[in-house]
PDB file of N, CA and C in Angstrom:
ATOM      1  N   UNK A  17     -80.218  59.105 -19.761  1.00  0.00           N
ATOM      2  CA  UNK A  17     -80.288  58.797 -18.338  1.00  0.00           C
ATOM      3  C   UNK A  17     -79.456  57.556 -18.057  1.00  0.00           C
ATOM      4  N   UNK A  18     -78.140  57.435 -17.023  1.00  0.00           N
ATOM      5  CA  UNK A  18     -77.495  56.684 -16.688  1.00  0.00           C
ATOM      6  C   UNK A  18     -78.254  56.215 -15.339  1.00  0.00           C
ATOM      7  N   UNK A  19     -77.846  54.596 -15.051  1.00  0.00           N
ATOM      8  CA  UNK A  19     -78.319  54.025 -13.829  1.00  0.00           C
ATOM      9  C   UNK A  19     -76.668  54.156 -14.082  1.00  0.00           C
ATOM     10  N   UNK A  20     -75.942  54.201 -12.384  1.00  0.00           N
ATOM     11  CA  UNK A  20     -75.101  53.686 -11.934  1.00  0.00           C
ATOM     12  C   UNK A  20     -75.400  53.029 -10.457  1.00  0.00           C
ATOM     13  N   UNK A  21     -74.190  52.091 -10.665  1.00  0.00           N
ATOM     14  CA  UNK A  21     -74.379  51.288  -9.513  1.00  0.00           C
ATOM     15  C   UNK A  21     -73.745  51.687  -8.517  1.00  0.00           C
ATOM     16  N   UNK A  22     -75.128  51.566  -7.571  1.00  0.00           N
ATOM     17  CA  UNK A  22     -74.449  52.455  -5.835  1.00  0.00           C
ATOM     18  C   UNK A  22     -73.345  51.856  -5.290  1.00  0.00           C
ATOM     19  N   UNK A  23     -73.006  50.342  -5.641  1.00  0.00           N
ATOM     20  CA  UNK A  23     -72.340  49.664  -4.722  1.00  0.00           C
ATOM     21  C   UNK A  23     -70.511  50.466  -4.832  1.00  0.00           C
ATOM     22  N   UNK A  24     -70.541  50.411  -3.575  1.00  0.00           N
ATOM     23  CA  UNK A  24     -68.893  51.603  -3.014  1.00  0.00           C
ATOM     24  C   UNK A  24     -67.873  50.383  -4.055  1.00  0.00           C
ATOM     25  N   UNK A  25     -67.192  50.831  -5.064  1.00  0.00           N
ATOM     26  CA  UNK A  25     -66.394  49.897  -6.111  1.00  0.00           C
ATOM     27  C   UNK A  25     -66.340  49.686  -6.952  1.00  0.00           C
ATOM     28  N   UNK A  26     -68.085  49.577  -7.581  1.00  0.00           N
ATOM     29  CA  UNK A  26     -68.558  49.452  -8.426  1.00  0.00           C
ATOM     30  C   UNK A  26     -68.300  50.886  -9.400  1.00  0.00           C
ATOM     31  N   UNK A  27     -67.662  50.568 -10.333  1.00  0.00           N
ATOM     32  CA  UNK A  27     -68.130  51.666 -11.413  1.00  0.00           C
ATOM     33  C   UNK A  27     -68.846  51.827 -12.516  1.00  0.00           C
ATOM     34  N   UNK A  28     -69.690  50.312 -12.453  1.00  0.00           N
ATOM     35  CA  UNK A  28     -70.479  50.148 -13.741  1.00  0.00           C
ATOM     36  C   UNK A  28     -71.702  51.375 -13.652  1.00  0.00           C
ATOM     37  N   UNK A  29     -72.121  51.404 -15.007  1.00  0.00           N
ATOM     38  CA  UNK A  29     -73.126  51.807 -15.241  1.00  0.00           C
ATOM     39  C   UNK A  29     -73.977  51.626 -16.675  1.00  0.00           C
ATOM     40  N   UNK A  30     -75.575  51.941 -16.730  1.00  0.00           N
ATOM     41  CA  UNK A  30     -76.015  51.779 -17.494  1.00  0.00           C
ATOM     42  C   UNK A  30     -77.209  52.248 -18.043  1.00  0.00           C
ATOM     43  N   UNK A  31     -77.297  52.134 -19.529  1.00  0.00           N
ATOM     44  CA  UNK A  31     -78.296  53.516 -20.282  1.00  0.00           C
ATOM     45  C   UNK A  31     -79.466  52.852 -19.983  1.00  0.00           C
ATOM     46  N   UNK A  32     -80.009  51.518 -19.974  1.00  0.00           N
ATOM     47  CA  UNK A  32     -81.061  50.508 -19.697  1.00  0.00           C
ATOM     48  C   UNK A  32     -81.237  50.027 -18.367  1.00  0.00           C
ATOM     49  N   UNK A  33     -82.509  50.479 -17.730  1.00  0.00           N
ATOM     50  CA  UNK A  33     -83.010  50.048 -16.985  1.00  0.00           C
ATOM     51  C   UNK A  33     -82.852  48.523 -16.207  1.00  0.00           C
ATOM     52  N   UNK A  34     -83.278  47.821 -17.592  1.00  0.00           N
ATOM     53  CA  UNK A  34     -83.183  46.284 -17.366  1.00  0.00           C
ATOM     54  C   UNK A  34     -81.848  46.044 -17.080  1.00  0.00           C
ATOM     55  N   UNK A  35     -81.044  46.149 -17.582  1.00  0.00           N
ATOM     56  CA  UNK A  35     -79.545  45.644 -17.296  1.00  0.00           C
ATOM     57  C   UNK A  35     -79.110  46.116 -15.952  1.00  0.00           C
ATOM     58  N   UNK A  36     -78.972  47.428 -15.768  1.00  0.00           N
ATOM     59  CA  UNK A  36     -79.032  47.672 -14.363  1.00  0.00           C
ATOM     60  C   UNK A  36     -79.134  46.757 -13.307  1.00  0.00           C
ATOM     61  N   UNK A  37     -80.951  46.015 -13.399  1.00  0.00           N
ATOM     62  CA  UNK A  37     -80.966  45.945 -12.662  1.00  0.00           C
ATOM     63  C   UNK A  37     -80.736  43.798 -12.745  1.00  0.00           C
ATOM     64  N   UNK A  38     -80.095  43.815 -13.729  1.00  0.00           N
ATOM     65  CA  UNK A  38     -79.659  42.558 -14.005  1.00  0.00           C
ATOM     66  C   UNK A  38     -78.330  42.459 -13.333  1.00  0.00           C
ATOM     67  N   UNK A  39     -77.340  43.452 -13.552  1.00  0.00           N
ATOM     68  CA  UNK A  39     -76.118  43.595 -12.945  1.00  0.00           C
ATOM     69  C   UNK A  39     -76.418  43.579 -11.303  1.00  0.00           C
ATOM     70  N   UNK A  40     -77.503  44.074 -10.680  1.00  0.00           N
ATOM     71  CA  UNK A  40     -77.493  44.150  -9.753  1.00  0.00           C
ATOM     72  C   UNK A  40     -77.892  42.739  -8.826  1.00  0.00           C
ATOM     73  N   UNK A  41     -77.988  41.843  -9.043  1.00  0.00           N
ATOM     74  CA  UNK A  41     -78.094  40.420  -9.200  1.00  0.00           C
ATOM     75  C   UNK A  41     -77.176  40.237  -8.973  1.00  0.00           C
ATOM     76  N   UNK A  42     -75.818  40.349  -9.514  1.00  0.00           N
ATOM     77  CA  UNK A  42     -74.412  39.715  -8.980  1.00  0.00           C
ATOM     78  C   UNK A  42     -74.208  40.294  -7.384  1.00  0.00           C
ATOM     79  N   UNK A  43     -74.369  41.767  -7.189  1.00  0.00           N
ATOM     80  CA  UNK A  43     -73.877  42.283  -6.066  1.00  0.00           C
ATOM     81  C   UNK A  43     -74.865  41.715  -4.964  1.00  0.00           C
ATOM     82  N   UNK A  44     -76.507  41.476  -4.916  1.00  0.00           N
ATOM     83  CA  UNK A  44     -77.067  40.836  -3.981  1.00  0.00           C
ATOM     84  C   UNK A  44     -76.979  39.038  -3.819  1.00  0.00           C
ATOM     85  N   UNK A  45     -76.252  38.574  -4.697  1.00  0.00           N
ATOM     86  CA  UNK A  45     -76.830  36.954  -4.594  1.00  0.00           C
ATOM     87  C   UNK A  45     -77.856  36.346  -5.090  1.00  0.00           C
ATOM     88  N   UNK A  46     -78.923  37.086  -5.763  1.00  0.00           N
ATOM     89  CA  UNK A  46     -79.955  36.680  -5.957  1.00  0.00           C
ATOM     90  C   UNK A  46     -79.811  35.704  -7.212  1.00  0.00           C
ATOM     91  N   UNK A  47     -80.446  34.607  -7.069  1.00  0.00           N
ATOM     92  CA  UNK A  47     -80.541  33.602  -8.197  1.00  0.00           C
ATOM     93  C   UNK A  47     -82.196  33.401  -8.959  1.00  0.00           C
ATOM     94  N   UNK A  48     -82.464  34.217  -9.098  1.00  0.00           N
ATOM     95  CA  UNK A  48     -83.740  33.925  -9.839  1.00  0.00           C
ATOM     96  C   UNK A  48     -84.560  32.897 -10.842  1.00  0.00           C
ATOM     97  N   UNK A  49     -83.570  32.518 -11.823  1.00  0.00           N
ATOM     98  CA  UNK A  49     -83.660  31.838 -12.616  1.00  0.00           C
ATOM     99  C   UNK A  49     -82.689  30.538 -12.213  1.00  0.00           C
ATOM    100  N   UNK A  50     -84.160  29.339 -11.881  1.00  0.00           N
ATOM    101  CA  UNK A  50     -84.359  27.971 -11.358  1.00  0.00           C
ATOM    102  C   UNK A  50     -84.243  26.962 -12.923  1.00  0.00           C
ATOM    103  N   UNK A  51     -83.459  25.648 -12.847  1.00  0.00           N
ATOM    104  CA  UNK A  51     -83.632  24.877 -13.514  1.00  0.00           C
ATOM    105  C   UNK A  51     -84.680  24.162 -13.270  1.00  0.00           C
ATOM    106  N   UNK A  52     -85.679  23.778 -14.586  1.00  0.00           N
ATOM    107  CA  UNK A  52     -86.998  22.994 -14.426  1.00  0.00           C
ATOM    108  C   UNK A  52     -86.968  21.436 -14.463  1.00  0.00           C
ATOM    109  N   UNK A  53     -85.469  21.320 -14.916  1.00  0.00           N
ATOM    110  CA  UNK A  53     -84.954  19.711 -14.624  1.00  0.00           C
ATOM    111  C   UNK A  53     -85.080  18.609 -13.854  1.00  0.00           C
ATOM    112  N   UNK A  54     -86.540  17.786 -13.741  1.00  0.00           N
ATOM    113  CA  UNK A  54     -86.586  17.343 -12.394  1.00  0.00           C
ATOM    114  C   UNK A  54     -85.233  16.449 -11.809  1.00  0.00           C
ATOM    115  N   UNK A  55     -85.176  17.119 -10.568  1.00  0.00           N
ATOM    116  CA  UNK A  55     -83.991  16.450  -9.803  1.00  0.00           C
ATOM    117  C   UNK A  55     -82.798  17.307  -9.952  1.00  0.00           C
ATOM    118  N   UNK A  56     -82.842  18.551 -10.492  1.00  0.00           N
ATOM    119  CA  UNK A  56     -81.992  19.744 -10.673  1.00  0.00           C
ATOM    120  C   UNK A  56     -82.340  20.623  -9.759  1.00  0.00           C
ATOM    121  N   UNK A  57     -81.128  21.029  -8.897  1.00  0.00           N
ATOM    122  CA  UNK A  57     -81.828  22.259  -7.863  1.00  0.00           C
ATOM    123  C   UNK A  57     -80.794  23.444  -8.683  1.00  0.00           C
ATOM    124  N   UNK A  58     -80.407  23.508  -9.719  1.00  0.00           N
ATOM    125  CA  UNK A  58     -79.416  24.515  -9.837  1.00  0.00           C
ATOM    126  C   UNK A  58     -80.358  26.102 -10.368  1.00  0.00           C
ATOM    127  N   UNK A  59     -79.696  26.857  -9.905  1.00  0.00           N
ATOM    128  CA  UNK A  59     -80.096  28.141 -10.058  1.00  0.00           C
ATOM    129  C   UNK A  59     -79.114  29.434 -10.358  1.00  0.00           C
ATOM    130  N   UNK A  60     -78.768  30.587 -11.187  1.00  0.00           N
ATOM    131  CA  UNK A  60     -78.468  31.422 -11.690  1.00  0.00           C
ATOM    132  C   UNK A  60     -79.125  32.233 -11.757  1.00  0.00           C
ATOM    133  N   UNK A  61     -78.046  33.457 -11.731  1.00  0.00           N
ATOM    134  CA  UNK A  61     -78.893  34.988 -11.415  1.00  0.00           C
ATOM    135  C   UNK A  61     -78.978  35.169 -13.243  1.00  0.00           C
ATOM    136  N   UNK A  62     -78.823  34.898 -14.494  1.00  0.00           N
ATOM    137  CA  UNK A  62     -79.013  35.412 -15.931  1.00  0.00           C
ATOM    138  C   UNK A  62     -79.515  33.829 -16.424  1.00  0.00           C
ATOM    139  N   UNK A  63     -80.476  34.590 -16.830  1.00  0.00           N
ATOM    140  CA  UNK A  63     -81.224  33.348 -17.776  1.00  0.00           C
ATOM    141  C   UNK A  63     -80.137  32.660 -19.263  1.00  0.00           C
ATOM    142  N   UNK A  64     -78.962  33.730 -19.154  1.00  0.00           N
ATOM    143  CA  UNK A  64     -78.053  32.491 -20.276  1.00  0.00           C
ATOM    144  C   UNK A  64     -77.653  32.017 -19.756  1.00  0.00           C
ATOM    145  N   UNK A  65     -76.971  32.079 -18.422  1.00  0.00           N
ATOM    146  CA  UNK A  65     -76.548  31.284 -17.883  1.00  0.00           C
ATOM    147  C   UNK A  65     -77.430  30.073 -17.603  1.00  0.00           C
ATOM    148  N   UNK A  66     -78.510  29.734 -16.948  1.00  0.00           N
ATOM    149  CA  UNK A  66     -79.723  28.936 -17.126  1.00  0.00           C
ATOM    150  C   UNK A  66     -79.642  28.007 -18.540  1.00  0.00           C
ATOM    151  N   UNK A  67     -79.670  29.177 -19.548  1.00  0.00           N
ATOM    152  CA  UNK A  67     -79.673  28.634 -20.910  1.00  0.00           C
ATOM    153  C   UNK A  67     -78.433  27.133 -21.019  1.00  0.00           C
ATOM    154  N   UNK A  68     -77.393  27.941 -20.844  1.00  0.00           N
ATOM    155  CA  UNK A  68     -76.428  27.223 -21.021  1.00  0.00           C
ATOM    156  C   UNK A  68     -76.266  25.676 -20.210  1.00  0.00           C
ATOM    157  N   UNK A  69     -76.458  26.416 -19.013  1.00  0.00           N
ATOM    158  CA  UNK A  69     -76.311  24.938 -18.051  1.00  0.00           C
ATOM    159  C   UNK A  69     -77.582  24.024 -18.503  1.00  0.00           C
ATOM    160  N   UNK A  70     -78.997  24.109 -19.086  1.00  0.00           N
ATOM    161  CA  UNK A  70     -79.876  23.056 -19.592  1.00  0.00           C
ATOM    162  C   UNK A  70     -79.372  22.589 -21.077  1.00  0.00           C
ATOM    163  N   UNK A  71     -78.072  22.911 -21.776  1.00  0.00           N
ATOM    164  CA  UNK A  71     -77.838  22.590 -22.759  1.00  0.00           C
ATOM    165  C   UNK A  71     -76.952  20.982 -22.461  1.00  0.00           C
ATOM    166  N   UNK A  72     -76.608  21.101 -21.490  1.00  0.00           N
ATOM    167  CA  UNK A  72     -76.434  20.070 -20.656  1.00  0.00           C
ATOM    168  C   UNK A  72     -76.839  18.758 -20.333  1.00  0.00           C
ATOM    169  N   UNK A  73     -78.614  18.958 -20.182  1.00  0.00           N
ATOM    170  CA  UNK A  73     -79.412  18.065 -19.935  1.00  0.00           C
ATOM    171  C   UNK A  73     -79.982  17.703 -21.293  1.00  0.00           C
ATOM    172  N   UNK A  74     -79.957  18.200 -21.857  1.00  0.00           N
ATOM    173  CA  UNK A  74     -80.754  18.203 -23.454  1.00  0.00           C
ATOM    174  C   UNK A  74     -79.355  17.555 -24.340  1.00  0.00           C
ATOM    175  N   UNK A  75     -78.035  18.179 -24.212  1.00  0.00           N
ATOM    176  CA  UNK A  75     -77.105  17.456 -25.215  1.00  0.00           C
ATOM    177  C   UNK A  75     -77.203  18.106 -26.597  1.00  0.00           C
ATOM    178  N   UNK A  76     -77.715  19.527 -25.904  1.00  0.00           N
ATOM    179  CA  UNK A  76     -77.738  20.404 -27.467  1.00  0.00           C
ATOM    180  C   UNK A  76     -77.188  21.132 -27.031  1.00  0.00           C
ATOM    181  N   UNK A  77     -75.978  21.823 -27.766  1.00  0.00           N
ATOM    182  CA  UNK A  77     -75.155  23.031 -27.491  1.00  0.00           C
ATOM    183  C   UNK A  77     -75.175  23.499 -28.953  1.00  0.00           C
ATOM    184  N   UNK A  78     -76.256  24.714 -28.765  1.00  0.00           N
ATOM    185  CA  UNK A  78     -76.346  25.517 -30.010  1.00  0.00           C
ATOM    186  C   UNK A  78     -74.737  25.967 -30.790  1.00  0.00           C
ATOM    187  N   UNK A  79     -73.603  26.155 -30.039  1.00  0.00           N
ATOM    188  CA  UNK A  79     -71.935  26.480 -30.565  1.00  0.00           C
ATOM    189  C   UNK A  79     -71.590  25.382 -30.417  1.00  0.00           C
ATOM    190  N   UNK A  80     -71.319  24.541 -30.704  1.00  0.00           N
ATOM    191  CA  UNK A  80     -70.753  23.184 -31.136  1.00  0.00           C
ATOM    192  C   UNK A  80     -69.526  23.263 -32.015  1.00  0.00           C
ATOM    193  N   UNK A  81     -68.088  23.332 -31.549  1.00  0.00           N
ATOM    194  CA  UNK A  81     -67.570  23.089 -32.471  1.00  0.00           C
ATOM    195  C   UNK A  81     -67.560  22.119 -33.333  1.00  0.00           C
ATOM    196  N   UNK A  82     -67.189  22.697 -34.997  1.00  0.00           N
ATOM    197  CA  UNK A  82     -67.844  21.226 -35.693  1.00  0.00           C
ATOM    198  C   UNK A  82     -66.151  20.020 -35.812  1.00  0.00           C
ATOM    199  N   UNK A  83     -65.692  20.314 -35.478  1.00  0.00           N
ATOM    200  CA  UNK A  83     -63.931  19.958 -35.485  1.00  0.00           C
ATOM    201  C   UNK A  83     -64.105  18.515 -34.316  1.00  0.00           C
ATOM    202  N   UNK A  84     -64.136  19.453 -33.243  1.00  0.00           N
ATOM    203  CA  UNK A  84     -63.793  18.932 -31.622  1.00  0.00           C
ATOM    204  C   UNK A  84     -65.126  18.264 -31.011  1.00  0.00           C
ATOM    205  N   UNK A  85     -66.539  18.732 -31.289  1.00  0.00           N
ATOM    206  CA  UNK A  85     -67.550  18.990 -30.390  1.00  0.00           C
ATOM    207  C   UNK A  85     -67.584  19.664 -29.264  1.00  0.00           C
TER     208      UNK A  85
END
């Protein structure tokens, strides 16, 4: 069972439910996932993205180059 996406352009599609409806997040705007950072209003529709931007506040970046940082 394929989800494809209704949006007129779109030609994605997908065998998983969840992703679907993760992709579908870009086409509405929706930002779901809030930073808990007090004094952070930032927000992203994918929790890696989330991930990534609190690697930020913490000063841990799990890929670190070991060369450059």
């Amino acid at each position: 069972l394929m989800h494809k996406c209704p949006v007129v352009g779109c030609t994605k599609s997908f065998r998983k439910l969840a992703n679907f409806r993760q992709h579908m997040l870009k086409h509405t705007g929706a930002l779901p996932y809030a930073c808990e950072y007090p004094g952070c209003d930032k927000r992203y529709n994918t929790k890696n993205r989330l991930n990534v931007h609190q690697c930020k506040h913490t000063g841990k970046f799990p890929h670190e180059c070991p060369t450059c940082g």
